[in-house]
PDB file of C-alpha atoms and ligand atoms in Angstrom:
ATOM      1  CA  UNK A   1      25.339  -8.315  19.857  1.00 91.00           C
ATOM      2  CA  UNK A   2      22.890  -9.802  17.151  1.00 89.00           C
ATOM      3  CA  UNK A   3      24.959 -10.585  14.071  1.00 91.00           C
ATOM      4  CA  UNK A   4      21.481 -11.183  11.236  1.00 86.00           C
ATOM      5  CA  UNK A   5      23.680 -13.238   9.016  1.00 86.00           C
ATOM      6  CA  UNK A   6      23.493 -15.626  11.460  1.00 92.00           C
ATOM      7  CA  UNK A   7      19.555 -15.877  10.968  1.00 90.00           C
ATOM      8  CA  UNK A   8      20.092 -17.252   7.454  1.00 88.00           C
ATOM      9  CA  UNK A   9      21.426 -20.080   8.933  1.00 91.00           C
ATOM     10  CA  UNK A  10      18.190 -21.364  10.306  1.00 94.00           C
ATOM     11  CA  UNK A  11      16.580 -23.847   7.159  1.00 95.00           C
ATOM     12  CA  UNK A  12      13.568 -23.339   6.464  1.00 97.00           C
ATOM     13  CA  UNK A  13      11.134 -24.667   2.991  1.00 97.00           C
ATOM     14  CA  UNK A  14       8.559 -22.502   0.740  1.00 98.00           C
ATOM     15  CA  UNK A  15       5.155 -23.468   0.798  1.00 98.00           C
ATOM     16  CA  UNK A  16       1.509 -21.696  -0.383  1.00 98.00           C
ATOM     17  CA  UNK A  17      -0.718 -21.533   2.809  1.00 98.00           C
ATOM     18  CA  UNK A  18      -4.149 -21.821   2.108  1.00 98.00           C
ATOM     19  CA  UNK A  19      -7.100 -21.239   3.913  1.00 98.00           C
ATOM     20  CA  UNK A  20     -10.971 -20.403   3.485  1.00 98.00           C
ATOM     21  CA  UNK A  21     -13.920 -22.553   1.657  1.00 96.00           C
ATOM     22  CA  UNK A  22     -15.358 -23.488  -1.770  1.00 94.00           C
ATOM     23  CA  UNK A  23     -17.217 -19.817  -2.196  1.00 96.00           C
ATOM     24  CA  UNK A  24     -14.105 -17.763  -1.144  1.00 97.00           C
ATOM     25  CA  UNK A  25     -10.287 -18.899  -0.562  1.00 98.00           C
ATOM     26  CA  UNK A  26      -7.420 -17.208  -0.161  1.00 98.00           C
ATOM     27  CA  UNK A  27      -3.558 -18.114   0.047  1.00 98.00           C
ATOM     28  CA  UNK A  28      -0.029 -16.714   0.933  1.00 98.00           C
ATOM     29  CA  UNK A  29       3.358 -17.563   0.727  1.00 97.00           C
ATOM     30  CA  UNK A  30       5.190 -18.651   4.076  1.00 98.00           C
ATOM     31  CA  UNK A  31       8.494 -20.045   4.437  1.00 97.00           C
ATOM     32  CA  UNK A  32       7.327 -20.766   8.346  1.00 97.00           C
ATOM     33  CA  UNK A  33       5.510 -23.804   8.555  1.00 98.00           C
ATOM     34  CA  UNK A  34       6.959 -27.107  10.294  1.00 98.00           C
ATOM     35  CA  UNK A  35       5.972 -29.802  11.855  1.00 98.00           C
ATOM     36  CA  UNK A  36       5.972 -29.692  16.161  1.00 98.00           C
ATOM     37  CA  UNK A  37       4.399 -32.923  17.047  1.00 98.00           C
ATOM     38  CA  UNK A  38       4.176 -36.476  15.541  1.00 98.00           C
ATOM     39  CA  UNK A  39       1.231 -38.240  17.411  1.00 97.00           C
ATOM     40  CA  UNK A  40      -1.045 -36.527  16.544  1.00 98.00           C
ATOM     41  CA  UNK A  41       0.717 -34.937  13.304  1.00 98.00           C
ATOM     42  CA  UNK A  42       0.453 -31.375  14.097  1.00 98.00           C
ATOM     43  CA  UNK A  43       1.938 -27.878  12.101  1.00 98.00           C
ATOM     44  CA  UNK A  44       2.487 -24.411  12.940  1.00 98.00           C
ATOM     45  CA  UNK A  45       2.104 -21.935  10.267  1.00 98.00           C
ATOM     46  CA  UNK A  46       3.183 -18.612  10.792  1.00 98.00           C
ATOM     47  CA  UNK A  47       0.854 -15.976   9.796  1.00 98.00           C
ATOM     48  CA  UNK A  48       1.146 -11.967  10.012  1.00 98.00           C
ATOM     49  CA  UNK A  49      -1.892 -10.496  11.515  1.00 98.00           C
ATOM     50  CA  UNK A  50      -2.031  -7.749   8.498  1.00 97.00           C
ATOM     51  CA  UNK A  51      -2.208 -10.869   5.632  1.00 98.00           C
ATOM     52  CA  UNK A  52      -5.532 -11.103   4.269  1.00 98.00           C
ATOM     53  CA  UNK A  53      -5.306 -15.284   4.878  1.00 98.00           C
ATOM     54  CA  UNK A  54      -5.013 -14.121   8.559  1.00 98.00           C
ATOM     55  CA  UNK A  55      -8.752 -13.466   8.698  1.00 98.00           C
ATOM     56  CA  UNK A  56      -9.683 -16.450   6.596  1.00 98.00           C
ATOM     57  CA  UNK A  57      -7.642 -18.965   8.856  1.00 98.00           C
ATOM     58  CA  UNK A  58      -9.283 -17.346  12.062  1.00 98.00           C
ATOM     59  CA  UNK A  59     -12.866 -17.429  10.200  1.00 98.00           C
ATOM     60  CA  UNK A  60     -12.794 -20.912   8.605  1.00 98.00           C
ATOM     61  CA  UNK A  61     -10.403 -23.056  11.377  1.00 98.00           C
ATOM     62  CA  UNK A  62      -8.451 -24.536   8.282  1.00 98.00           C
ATOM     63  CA  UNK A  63      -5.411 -23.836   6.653  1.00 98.00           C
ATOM     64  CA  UNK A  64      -3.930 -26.126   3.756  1.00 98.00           C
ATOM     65  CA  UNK A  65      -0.160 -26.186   2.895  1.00 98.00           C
ATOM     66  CA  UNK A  66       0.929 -26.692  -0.555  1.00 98.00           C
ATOM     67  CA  UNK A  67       4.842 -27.809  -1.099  1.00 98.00           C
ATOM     68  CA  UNK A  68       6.839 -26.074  -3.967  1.00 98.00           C
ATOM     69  CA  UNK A  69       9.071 -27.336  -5.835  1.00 98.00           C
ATOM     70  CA  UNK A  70      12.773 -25.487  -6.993  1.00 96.00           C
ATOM     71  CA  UNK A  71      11.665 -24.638 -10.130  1.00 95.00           C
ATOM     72  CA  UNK A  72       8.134 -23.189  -9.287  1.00 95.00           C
ATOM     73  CA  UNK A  73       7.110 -20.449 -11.165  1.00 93.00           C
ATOM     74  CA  UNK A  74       7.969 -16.757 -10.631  1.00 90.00           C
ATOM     75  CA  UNK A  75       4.339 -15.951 -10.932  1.00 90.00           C
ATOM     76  CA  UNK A  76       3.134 -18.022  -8.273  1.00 95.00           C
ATOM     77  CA  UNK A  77       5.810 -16.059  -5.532  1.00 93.00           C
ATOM     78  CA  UNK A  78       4.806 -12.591  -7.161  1.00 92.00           C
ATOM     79  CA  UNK A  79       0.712 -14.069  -7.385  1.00 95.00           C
ATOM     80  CA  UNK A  80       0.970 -15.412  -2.842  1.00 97.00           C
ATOM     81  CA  UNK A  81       3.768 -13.717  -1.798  1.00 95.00           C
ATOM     82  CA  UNK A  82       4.041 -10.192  -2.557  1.00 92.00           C
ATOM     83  CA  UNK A  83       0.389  -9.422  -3.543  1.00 93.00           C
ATOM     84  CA  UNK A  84      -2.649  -9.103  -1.396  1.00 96.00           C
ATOM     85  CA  UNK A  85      -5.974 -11.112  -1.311  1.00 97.00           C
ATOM     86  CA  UNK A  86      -7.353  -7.429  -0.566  1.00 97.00           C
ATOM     87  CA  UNK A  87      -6.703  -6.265  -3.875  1.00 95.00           C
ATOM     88  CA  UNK A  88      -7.528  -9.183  -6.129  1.00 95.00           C
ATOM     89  CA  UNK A  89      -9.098 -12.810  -6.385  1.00 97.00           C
ATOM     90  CA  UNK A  90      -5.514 -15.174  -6.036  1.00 97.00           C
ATOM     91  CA  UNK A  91      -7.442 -17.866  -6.563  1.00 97.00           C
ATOM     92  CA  UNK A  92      -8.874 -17.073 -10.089  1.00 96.00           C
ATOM     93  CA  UNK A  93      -7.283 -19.622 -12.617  1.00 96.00           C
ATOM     94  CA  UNK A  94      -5.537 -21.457  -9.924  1.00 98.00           C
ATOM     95  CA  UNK A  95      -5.455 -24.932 -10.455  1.00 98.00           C
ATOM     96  CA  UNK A  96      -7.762 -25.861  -7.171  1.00 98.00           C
ATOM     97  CA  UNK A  97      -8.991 -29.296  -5.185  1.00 98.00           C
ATOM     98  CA  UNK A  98     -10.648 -28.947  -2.134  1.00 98.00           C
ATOM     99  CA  UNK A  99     -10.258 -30.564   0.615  1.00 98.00           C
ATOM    100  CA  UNK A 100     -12.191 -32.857   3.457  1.00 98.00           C
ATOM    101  CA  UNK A 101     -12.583 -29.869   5.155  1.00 97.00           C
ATOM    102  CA  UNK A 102     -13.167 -27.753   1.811  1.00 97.00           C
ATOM    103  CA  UNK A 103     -10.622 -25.866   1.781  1.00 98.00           C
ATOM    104  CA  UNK A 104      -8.980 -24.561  -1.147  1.00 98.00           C
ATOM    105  CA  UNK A 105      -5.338 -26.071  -2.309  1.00 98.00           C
ATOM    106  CA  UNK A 106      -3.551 -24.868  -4.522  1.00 98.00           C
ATOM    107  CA  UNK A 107      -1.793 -26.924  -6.699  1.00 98.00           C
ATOM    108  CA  UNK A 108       0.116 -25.256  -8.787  1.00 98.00           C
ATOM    109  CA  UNK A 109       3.603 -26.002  -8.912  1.00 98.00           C
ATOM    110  CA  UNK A 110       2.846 -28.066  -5.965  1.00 98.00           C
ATOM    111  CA  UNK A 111       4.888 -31.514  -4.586  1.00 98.00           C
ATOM    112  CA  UNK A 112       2.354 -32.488  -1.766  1.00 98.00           C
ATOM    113  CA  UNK A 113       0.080 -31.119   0.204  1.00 98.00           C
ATOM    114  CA  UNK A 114      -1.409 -30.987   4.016  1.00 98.00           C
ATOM    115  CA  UNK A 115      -4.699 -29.922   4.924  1.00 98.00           C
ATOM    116  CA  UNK A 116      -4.268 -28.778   8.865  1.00 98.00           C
ATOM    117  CA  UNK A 117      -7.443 -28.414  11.255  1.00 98.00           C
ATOM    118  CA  UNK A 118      -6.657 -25.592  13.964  1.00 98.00           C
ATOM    119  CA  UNK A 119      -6.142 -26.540  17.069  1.00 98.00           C
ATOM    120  CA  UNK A 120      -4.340 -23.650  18.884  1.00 98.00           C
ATOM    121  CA  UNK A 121      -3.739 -20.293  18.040  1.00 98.00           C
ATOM    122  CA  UNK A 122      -0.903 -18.163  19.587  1.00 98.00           C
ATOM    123  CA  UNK A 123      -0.389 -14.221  19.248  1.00 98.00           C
ATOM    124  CA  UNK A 124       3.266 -13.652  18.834  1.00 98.00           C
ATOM    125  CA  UNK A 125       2.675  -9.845  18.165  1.00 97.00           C
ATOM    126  CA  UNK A 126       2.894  -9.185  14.725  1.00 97.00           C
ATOM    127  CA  UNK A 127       2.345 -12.428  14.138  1.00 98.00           C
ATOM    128  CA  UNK A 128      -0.314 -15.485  14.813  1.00 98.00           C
ATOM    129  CA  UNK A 129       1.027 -18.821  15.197  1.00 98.00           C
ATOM    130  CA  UNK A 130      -1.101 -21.631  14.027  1.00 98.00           C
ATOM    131  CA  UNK A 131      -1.523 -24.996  15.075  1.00 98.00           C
ATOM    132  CA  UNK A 132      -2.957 -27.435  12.947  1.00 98.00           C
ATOM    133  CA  UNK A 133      -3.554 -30.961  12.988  1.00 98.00           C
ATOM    134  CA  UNK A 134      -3.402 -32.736  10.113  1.00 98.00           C
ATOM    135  CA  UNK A 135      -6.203 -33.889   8.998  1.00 98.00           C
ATOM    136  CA  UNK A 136      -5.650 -35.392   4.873  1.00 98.00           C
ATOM    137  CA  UNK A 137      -1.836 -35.299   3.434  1.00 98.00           C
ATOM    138  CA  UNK A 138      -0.893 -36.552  -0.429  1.00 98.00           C
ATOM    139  CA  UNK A 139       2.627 -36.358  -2.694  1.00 98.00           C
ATOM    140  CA  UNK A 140       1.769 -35.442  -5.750  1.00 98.00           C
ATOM    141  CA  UNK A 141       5.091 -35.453  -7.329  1.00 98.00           C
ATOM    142  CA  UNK A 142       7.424 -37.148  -5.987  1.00 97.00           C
ATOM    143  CA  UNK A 143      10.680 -36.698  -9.025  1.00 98.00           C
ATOM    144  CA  UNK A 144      10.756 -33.363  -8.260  1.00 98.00           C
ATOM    145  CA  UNK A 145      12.890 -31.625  -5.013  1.00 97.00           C
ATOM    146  CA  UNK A 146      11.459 -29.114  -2.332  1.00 98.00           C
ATOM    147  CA  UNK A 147      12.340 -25.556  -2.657  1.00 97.00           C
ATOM    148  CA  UNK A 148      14.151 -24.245   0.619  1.00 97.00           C
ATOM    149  CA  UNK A 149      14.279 -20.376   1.546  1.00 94.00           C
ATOM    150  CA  UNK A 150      18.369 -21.130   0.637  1.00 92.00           C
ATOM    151  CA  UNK A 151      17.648 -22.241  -2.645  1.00 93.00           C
ATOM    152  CA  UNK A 152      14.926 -19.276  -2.935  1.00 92.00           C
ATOM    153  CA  UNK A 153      17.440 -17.066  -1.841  1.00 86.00           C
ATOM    154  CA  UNK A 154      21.158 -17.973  -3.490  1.00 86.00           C
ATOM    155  CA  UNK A 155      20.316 -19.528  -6.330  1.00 83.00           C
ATOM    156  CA  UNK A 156      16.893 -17.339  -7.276  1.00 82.00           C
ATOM    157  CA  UNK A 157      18.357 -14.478  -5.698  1.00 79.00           C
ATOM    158  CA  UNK A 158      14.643 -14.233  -3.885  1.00 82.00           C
ATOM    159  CA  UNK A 159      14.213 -11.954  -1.269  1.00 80.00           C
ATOM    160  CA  UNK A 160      11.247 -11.893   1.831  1.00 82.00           C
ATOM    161  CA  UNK A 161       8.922  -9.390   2.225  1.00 84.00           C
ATOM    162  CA  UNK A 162       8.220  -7.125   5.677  1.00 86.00           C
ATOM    163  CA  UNK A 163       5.309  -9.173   6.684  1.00 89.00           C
ATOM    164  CA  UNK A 164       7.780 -12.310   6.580  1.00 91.00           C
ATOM    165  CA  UNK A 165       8.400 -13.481   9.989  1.00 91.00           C
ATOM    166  CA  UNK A 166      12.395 -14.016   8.571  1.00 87.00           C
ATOM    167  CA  UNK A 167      12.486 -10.129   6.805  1.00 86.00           C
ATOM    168  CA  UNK A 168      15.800  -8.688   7.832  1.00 79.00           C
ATOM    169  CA  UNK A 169      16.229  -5.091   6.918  1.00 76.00           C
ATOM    170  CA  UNK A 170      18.988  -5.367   4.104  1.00 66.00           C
ATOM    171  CA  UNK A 171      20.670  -2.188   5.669  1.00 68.00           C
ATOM    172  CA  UNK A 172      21.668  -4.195   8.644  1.00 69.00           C
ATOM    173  CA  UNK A 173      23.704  -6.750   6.664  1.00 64.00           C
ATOM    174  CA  UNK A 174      24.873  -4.847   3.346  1.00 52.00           C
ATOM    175  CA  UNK A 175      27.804  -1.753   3.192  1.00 46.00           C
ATOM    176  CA  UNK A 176      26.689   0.755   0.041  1.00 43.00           C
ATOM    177  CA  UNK A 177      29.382   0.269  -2.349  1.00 44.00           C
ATOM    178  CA  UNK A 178      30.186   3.683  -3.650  1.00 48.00           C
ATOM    179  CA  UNK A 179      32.519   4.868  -6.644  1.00 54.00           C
ATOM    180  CA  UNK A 180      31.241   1.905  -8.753  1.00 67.00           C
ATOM    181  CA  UNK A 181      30.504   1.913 -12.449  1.00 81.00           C
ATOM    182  CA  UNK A 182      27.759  -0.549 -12.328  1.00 87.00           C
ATOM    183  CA  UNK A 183      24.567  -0.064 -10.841  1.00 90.00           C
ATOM    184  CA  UNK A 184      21.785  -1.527  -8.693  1.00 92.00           C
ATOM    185  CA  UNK A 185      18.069  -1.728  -9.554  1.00 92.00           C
ATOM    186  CA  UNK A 186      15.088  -2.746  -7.193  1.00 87.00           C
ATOM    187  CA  UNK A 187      12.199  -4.335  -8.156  1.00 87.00           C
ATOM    188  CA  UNK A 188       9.546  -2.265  -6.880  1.00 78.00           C
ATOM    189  CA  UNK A 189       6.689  -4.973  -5.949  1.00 80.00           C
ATOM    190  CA  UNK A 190       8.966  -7.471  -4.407  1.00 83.00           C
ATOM    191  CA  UNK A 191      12.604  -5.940  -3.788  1.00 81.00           C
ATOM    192  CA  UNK A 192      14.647  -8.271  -5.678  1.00 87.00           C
ATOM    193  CA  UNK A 193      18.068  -6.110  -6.349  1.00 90.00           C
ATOM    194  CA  UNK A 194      19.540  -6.600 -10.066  1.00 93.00           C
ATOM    195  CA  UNK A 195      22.822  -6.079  -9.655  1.00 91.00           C
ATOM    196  CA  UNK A 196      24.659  -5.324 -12.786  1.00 92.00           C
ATOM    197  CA  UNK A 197      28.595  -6.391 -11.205  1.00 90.00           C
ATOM    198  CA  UNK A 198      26.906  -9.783 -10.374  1.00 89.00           C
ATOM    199  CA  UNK A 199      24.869 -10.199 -14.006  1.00 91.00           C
ATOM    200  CA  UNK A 200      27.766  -8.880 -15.983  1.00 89.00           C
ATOM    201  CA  UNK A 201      24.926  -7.028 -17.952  1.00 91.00           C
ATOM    202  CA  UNK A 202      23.823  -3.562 -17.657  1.00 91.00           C
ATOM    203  CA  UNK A 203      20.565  -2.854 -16.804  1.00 93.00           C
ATOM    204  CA  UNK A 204      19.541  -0.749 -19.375  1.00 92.00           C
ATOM    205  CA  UNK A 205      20.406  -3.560 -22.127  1.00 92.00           C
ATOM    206  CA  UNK A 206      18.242  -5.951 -20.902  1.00 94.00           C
ATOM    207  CA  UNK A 207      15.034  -6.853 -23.309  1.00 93.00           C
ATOM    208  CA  UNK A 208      12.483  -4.674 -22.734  1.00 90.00           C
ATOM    209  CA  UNK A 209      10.120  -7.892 -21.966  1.00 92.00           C
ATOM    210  CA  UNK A 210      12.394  -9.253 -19.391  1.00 94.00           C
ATOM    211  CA  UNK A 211      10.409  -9.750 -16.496  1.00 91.00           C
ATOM    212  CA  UNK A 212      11.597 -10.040 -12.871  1.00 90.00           C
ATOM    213  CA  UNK A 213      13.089 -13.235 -12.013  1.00 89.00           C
ATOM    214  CA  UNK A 214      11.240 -13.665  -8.937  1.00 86.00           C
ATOM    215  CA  UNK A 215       7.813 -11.764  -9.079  1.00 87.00           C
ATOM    216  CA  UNK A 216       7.413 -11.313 -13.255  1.00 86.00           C
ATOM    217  CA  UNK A 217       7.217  -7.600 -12.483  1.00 85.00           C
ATOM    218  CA  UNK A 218       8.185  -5.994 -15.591  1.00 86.00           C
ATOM    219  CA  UNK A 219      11.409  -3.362 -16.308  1.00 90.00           C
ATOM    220  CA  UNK A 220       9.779  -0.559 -15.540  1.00 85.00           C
ATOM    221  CA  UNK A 221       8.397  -1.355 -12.310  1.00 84.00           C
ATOM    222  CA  UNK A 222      12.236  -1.455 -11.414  1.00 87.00           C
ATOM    223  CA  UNK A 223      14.190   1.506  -9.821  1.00 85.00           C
ATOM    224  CA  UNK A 224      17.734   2.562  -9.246  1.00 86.00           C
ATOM    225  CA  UNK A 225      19.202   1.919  -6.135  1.00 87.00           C
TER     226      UNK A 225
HETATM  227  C1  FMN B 301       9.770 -16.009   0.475  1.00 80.99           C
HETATM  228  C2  FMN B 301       8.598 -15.467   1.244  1.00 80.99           C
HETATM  229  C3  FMN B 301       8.316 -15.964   2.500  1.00 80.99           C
HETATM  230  C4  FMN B 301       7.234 -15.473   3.231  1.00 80.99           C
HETATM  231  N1  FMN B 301       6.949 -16.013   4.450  1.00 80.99           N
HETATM  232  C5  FMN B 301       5.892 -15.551   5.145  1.00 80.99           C
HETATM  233  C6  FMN B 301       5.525 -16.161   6.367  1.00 80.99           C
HETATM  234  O1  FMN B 301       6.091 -17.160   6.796  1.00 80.99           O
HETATM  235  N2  FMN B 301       4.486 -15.615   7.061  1.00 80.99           N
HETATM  236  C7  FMN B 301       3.801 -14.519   6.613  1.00 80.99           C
HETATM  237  O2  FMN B 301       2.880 -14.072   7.287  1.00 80.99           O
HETATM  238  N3  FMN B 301       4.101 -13.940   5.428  1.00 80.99           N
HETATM  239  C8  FMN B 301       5.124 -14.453   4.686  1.00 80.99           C
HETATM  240  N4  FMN B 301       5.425 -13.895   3.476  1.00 80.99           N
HETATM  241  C9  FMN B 301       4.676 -12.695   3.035  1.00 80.99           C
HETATM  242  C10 FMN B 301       3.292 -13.013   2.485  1.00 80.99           C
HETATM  243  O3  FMN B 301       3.338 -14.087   1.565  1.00 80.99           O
HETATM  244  C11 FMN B 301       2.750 -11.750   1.784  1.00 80.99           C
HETATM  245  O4  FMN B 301       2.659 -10.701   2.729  1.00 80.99           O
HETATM  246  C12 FMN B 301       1.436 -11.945   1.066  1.00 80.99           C
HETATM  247  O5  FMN B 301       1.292 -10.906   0.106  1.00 80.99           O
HETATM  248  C13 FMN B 301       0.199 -11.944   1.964  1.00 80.99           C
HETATM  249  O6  FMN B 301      -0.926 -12.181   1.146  1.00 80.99           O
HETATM  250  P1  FMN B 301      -2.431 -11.969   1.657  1.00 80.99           P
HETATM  251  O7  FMN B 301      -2.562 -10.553   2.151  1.00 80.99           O
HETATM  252  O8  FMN B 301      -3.275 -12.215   0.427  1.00 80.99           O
HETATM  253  O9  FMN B 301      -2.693 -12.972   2.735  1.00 80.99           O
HETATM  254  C14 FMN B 301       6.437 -14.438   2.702  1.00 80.99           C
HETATM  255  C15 FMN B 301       6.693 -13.959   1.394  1.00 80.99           C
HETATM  256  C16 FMN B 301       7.752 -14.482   0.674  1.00 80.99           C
HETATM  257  C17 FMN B 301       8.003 -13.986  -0.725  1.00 80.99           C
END
């Protein structure tokens, strides 16, 4: 028997994964990077093969990791992790330094940084695993705390994507509650679930600029569940 509650119990942090050069760079967010060897420093990074940073990790050899902090922006998990590089230019008014390898980081909202060299690179199916040795590393805040996918999830009430290595498919934890007065509504771009029993505030009487607290999607990109 798999019991997918028990997944959540795996820790994991929340980081923007870079990769690319000075002319083009893109980014997404992972919550699967961590460190697998301490002499030499090296990091995997978890990337699905249908991300648009896939083919700029592959192309350029680099990847850069920026840390977030708990109260990053909504924007920047709407911005890297629920929109494509395909569609639009992430990088475009991104705060930006480059690297010694020239790639881009982001650092926006960001604690530290690494700047990983490939090394290895491992199909795990829908997946690639990278390996990166790090090459440059730098705090750049150190009063602020580390975002974690628990904090991203409980307290932000975030939720993961499909191309997230750690998506579960909510139907395999969650009964449908049924005879209820209050309702649920989904946030179309990045699934967050308002759930009026839980706000104490129905749906409908929220501002009509209230955003969504995880992607900044507005009200009407929001359906009933
Ligand atoms: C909380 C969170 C964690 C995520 N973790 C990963 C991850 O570890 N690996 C991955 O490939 N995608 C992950 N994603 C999904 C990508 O960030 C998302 O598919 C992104 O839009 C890809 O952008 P790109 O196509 O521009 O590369 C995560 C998204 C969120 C919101």
């Amino acid at each position: 028997m798999i019991d997918f509650e028990a997944l959540y119990s795996i820790s994991y942090g929340l980081y923007i994964v870079c990769s690319g050069d000075k002319t083009k760079g893109n980014g997404f967010i992972s919550n699967t990077v961590f460190q697998v060897t301490a002499e030499p420093a090296r990091f995997a990074a978890c990337c699905n093969k249908d991300n648009y940073s896939a083919q700029f990790i592959q192309k350029s050899g680099i990847f850069s990791v920026s840390v977030l902090h708990k109260d990053t922006s909504p924007d920047i998990f709407g911005r890297f992790g629920y929109k494509s590089g395909k569609d639009f230019d992430k990088m475009e008014g991104m705060q930006i330094r480059y690297g010694e390898t020239g790639v881009p980081i982001v650092l926006n909202d960001a604690i530290a940084f690494l700047e990983c060299k490939v090394v290895q690179t491992f199909d795990v199916g829908t997946h690639l695993l990278f390996i990166g040795e790090l090459v440059q590393s730098e705090v750049l805040n150190d009063a602020l705390e580390p975002i974690t996918y628990l904090y991203y999830r409980q307290i932000k009430k975030g939720v993961a994507p499909k191309n997230a290595p750690t998506y579960v498919d909510k139907s395999k934890l969650e009964k449908t509650a049924t005879g209820s007065a209050f309702k649920k509504f989904k946030c179309t771009a990045c699934g967050y679930i308002y759930d009026e029993a839980k706000e104490g505030k129905k749906f409908a009487d929220l501002p009509d600029d209230w955003v969504c607290p995880i992607c900044g999607s507005e009200k009407e990109d929001f359906i009933e569940v």
